Tab-separated table of C-alpha atoms in Angstrom:
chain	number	residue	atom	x	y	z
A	25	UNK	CA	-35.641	242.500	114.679
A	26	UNK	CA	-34.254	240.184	112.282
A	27	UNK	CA	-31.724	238.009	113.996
A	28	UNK	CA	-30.824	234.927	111.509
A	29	UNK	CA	-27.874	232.928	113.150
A	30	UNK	CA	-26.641	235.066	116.700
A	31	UNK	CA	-27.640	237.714	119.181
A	32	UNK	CA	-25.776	239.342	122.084
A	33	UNK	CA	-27.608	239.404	125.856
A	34	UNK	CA	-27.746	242.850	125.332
A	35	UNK	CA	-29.546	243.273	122.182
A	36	UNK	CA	-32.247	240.289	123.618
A	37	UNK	CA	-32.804	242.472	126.632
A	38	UNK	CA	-33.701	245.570	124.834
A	39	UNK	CA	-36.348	243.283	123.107
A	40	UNK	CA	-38.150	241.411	125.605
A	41	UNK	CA	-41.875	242.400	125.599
A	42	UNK	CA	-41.823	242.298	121.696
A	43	UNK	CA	-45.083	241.040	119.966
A	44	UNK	CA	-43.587	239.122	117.703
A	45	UNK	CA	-40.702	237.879	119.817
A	46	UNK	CA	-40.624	234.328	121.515
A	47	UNK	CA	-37.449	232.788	123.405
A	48	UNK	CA	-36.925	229.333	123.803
A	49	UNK	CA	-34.995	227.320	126.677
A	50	UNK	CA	-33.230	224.261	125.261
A	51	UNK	CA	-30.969	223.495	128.250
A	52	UNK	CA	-30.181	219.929	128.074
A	53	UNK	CA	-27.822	217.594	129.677
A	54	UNK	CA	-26.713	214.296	127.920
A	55	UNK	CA	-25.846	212.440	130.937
A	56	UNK	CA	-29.298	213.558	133.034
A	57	UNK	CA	-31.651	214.042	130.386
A	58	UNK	CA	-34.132	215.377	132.985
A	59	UNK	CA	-31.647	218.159	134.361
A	60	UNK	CA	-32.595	220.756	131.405
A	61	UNK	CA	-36.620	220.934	132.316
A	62	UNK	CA	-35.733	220.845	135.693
A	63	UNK	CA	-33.126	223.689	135.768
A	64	UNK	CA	-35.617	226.131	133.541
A	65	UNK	CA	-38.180	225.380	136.076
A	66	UNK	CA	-35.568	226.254	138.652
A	67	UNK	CA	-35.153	229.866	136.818
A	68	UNK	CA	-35.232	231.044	132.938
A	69	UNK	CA	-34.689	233.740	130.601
A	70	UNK	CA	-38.188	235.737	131.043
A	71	UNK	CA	-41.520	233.997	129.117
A	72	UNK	CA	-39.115	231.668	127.818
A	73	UNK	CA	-40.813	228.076	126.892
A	74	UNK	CA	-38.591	225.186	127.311
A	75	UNK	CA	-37.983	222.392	124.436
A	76	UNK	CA	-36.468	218.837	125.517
A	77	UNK	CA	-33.752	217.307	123.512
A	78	UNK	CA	-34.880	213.904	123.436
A	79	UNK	CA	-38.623	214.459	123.441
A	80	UNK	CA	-38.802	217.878	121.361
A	81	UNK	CA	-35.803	217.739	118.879
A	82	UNK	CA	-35.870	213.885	118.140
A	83	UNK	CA	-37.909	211.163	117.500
A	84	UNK	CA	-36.480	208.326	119.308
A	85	UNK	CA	-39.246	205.662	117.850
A	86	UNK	CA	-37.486	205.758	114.297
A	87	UNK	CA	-34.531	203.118	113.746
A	88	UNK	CA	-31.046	202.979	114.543
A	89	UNK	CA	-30.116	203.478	111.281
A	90	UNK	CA	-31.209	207.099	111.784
A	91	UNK	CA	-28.950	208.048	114.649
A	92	UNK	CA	-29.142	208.367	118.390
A	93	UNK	CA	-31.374	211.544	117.392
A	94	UNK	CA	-33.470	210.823	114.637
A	95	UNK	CA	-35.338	213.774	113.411
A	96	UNK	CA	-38.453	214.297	114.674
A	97	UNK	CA	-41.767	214.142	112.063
A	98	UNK	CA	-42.741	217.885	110.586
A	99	UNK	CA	-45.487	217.333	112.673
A	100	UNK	CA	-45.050	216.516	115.599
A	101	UNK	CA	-42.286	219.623	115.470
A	102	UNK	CA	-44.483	221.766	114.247
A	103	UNK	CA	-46.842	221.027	117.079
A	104	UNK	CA	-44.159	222.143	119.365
A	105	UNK	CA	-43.595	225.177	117.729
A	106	UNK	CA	-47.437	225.880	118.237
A	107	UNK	CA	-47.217	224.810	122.076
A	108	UNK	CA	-44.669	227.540	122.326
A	109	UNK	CA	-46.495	230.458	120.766
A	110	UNK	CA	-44.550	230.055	117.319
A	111	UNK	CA	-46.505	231.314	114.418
A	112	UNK	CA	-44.405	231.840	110.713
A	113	UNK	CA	-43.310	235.381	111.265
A	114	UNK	CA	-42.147	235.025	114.704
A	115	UNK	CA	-38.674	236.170	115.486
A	116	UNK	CA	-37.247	232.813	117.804
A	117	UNK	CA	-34.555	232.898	120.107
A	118	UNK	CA	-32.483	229.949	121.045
A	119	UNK	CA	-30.348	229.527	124.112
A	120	UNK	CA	-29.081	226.831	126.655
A	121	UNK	CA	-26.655	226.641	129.662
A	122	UNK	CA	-23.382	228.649	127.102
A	123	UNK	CA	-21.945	225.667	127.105
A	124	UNK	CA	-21.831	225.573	123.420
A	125	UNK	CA	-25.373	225.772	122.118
A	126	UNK	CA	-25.547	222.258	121.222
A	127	UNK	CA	-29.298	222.250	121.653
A	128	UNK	CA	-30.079	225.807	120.717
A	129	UNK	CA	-28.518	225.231	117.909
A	130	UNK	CA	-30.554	222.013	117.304
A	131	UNK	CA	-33.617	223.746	117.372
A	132	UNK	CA	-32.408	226.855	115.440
A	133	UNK	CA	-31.383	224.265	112.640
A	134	UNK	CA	-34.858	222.183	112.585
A	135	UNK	CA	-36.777	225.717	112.025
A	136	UNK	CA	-34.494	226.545	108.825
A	137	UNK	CA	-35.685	223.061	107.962
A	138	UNK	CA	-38.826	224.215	107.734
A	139	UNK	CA	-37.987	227.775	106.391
A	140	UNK	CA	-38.084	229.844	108.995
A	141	UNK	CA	-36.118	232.748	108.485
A	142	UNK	CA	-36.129	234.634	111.811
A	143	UNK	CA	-34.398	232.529	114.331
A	144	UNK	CA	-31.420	233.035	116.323
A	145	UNK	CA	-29.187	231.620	118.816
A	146	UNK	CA	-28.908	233.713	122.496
A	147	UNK	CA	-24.632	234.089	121.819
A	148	UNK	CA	-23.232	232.824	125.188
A	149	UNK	CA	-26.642	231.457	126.220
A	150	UNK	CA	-27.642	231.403	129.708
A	151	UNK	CA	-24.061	232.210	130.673
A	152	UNK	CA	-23.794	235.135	128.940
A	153	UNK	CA	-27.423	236.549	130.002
A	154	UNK	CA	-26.591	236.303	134.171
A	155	UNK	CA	-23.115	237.730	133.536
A	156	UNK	CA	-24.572	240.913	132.795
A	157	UNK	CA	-27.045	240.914	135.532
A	158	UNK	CA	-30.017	240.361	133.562
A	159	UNK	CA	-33.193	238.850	135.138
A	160	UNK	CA	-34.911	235.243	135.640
A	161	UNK	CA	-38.180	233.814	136.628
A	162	UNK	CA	-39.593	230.980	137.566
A	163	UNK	CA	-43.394	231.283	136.269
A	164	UNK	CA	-44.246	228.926	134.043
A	165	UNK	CA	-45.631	230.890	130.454
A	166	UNK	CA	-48.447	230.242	129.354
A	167	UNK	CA	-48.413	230.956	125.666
A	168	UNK	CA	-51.416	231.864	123.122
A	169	UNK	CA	-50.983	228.698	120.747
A	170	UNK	CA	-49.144	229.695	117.582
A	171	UNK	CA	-50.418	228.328	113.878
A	172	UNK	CA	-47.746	226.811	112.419
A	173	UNK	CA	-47.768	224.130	109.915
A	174	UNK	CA	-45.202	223.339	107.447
A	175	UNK	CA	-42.839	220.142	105.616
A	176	UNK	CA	-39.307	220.003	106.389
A	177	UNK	CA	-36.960	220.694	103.163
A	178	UNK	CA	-35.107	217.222	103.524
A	179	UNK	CA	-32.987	218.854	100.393
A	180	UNK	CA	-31.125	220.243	103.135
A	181	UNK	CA	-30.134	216.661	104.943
A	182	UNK	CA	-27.377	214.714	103.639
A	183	UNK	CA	-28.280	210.561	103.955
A	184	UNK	CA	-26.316	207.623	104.050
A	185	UNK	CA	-26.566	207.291	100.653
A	186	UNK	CA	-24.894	210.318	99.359
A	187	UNK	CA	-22.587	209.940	101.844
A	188	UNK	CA	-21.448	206.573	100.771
A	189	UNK	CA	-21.374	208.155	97.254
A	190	UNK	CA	-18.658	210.749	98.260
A	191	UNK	CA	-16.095	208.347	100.314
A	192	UNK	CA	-14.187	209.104	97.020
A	193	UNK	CA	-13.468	212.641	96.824
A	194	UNK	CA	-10.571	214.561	98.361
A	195	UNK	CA	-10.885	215.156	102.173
A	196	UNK	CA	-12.753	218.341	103.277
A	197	UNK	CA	-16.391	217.770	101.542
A	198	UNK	CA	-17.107	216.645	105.304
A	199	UNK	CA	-16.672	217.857	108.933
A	200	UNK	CA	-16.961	216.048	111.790
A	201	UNK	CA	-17.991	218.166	115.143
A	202	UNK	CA	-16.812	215.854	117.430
A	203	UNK	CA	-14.151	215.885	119.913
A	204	UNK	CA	-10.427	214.956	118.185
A	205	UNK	CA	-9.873	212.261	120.755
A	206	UNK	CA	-13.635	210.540	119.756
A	207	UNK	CA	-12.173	211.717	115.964
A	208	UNK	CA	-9.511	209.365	116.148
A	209	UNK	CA	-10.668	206.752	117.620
A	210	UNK	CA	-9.302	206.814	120.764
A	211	UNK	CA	-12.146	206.462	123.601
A	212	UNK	CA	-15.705	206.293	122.252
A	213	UNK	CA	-18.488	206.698	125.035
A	214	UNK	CA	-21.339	206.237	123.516
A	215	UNK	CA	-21.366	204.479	120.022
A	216	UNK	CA	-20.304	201.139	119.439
A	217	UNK	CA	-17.444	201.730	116.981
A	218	UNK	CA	-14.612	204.286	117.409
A	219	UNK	CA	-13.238	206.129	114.565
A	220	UNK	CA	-14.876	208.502	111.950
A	221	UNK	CA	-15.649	208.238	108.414
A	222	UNK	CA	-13.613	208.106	105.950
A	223	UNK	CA	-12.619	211.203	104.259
A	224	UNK	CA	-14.036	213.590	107.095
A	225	UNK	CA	-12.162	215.982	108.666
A	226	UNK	CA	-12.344	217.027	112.060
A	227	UNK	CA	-14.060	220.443	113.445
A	228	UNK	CA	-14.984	220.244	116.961
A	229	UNK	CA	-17.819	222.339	117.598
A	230	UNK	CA	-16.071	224.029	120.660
A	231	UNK	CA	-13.137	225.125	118.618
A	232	UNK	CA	-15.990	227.455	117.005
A	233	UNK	CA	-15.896	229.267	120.563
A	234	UNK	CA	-13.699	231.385	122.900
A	235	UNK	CA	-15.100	232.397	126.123
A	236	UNK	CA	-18.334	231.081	125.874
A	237	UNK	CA	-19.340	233.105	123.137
A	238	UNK	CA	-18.809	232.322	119.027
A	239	UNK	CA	-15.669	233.968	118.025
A	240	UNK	CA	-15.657	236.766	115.266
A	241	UNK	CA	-17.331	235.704	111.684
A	242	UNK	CA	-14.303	236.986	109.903
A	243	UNK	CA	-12.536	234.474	112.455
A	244	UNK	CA	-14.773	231.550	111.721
A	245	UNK	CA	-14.584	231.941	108.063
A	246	UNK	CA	-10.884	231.514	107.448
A	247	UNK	CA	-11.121	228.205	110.128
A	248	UNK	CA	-13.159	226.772	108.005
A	249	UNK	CA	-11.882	227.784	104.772
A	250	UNK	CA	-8.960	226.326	105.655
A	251	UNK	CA	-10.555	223.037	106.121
A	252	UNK	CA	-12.955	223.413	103.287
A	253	UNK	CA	-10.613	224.561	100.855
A	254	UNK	CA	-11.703	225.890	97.526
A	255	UNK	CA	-15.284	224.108	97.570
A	256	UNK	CA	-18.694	225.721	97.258
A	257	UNK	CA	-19.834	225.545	101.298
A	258	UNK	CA	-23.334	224.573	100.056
A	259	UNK	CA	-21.160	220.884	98.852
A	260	UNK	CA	-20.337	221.040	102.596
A	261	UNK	CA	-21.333	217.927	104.465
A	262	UNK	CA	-21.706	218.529	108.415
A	263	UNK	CA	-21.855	215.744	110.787
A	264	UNK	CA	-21.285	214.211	114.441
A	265	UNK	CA	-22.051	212.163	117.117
A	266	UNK	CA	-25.603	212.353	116.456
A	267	UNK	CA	-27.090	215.145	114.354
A	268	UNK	CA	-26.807	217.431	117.000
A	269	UNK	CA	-23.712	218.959	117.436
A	270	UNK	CA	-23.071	219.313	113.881
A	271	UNK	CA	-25.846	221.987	113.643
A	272	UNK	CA	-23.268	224.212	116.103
A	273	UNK	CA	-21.035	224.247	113.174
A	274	UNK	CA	-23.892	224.840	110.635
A	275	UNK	CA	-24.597	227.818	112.663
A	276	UNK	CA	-20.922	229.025	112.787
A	277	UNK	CA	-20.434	228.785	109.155
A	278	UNK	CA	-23.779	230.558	108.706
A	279	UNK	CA	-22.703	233.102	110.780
A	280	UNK	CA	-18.881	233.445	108.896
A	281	UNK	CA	-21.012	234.201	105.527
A	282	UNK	CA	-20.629	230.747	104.317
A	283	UNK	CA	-24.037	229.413	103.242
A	284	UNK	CA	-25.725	226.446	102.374
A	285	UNK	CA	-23.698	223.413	104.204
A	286	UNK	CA	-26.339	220.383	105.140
A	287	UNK	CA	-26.348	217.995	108.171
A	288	UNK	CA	-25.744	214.591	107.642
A	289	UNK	CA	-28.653	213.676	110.221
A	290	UNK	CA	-27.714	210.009	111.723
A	291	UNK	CA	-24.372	210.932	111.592
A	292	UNK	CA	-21.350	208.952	113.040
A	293	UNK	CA	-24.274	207.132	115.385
A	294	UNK	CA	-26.159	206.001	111.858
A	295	UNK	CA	-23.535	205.000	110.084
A	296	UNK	CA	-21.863	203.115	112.548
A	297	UNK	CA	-25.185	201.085	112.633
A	298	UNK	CA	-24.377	198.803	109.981
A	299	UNK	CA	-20.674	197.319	110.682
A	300	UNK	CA	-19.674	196.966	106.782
A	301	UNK	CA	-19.335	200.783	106.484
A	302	UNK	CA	-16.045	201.076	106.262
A	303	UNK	CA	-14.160	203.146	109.210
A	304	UNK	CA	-11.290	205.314	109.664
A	305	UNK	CA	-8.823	206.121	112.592
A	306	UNK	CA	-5.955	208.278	113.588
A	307	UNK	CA	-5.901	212.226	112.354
A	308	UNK	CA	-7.467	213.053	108.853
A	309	UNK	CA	-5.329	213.911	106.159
């Protein structure tokens, strides 16, 4: 096994029992933020662990200049990881619900942070796994704690600062995973200010699926070329809401061959935290 960005249900079946394999429940539902824990609990992917958004993934005692999910410390991440069995040259798989991988994704992304190599997303998460009559438990694992410590490369965040530094340059340096309505300003339910930043483009993280599952790589890479135009993808700024959804298209573009684009971590949440940013509405150029 060396699954970097996506596996299929069926290649994740033939692998359970591996040594060196650990799956990871991230189910997690914005509007109920105990529903994830209590669904796994309910029935999960077998010896999978579960991680919570909020609690797991972000540090909510950091500022709001940092998002609605501010990273969480190296850490305390990394103290997660060992909770979960995690050790360097585990192979980690990701999945949630299949309604997009939002938090799978999350978690796939904050590993490469800290270098890790062999981690994966469950393609069509839960979804996908039950649809082919695979099994679920309810027993709670009980993992040998991993060792696992390690630094976060923050070379591969984007901050407010280099993003006010690029409002200059031609549109396409930066994609916005949001929904086009939230895009343009239309509705905004849960920041503040409607409206995007200027210069972004919009890339809404579902348009990176069809049926649940991501669509070809060949597929993904002309979408986003076409958005990206002739730039290197590693001068590819990724952003959203919150820092979350933006890692879903991190992991597409991954997965299309097209390395190297960074998260702009606070995202439209962050920058919309100090009201002399300057903001744009209506469709992107």
């Amino acid at each position: 096994m060396n699954w970097t960005t996506l596996v299929t249900a069926a290649d994740l079946a033939a692998s359970l029992g591996a040594a060196d394999l650990v799956v990871v429940d991230c189910r997690h539902v914005l509007a109920d933020a105990d529903a994830g824990e209590q669904t796994w609990r309910a029935g999960h992917l077998p010896g999978a662990g579960h991680v919570h958004l909020d609690r797991d993934l972000s540090d909510h005692r950091k500022p709001a200049a940092q998002g609605r999910h501010p990273l969480p410390d190296a850490a305390d991440f990394t103290a997660v990881l060992r909770r979960l069995g995690i050790g360097p040259g585990t192979q980690v798989v990701a999945y949630d619900a299949g309604e997009g991988a939002m938090a799978a994704a999350r978690f796939w992304w904050l590993l490469r942070l800290l270098g890790h190599a062999r981690v994966a997303v469950l393609d069509g998460g839960l979804a996908a796994w039950t649809a082919r009559g695979l099994p679920l438990e309810t027993a709670i694992p009980a993992h040998e704690p991993g060792d696992y410590a390690g630094q976060f490369d923050l070379a591969q965040v984007a901050d407010v600062q280099e993003v006010m530094s690029r409002l200059h340059e031609a549109p396409g340096w930066l994609l916005d995973a949001r929904a086009p309505e939230r895009f343009r300003g239309e509705v905004e339910p849960l920041d503040p200010v409607a409206g995007h930043v200027p210069g972004a483009r919009n890339r809404p993280y579902a348009y990176n699926l069809v049926q649940g599952v991501f669509k070809p790589a060949g597929k993904l890479r002309e979408e986003f070329l076409a958005l990206i135009g002739s730039r290197d993808p590693a001068e590819v700024v990724l952003g959203c809401g919150s820092g979350v959804t933006a890692c879903h298209n991190l992991l597409a573009m991954e997965h299309a061959g097209l390395h190297g684009a960074r998260i702009y971590a606070g995202s439209w949440s962050g920058w919309v935290s100090d009201r002399a940013r300057p903001v744009a509405t209506g469709a992107a150029s």
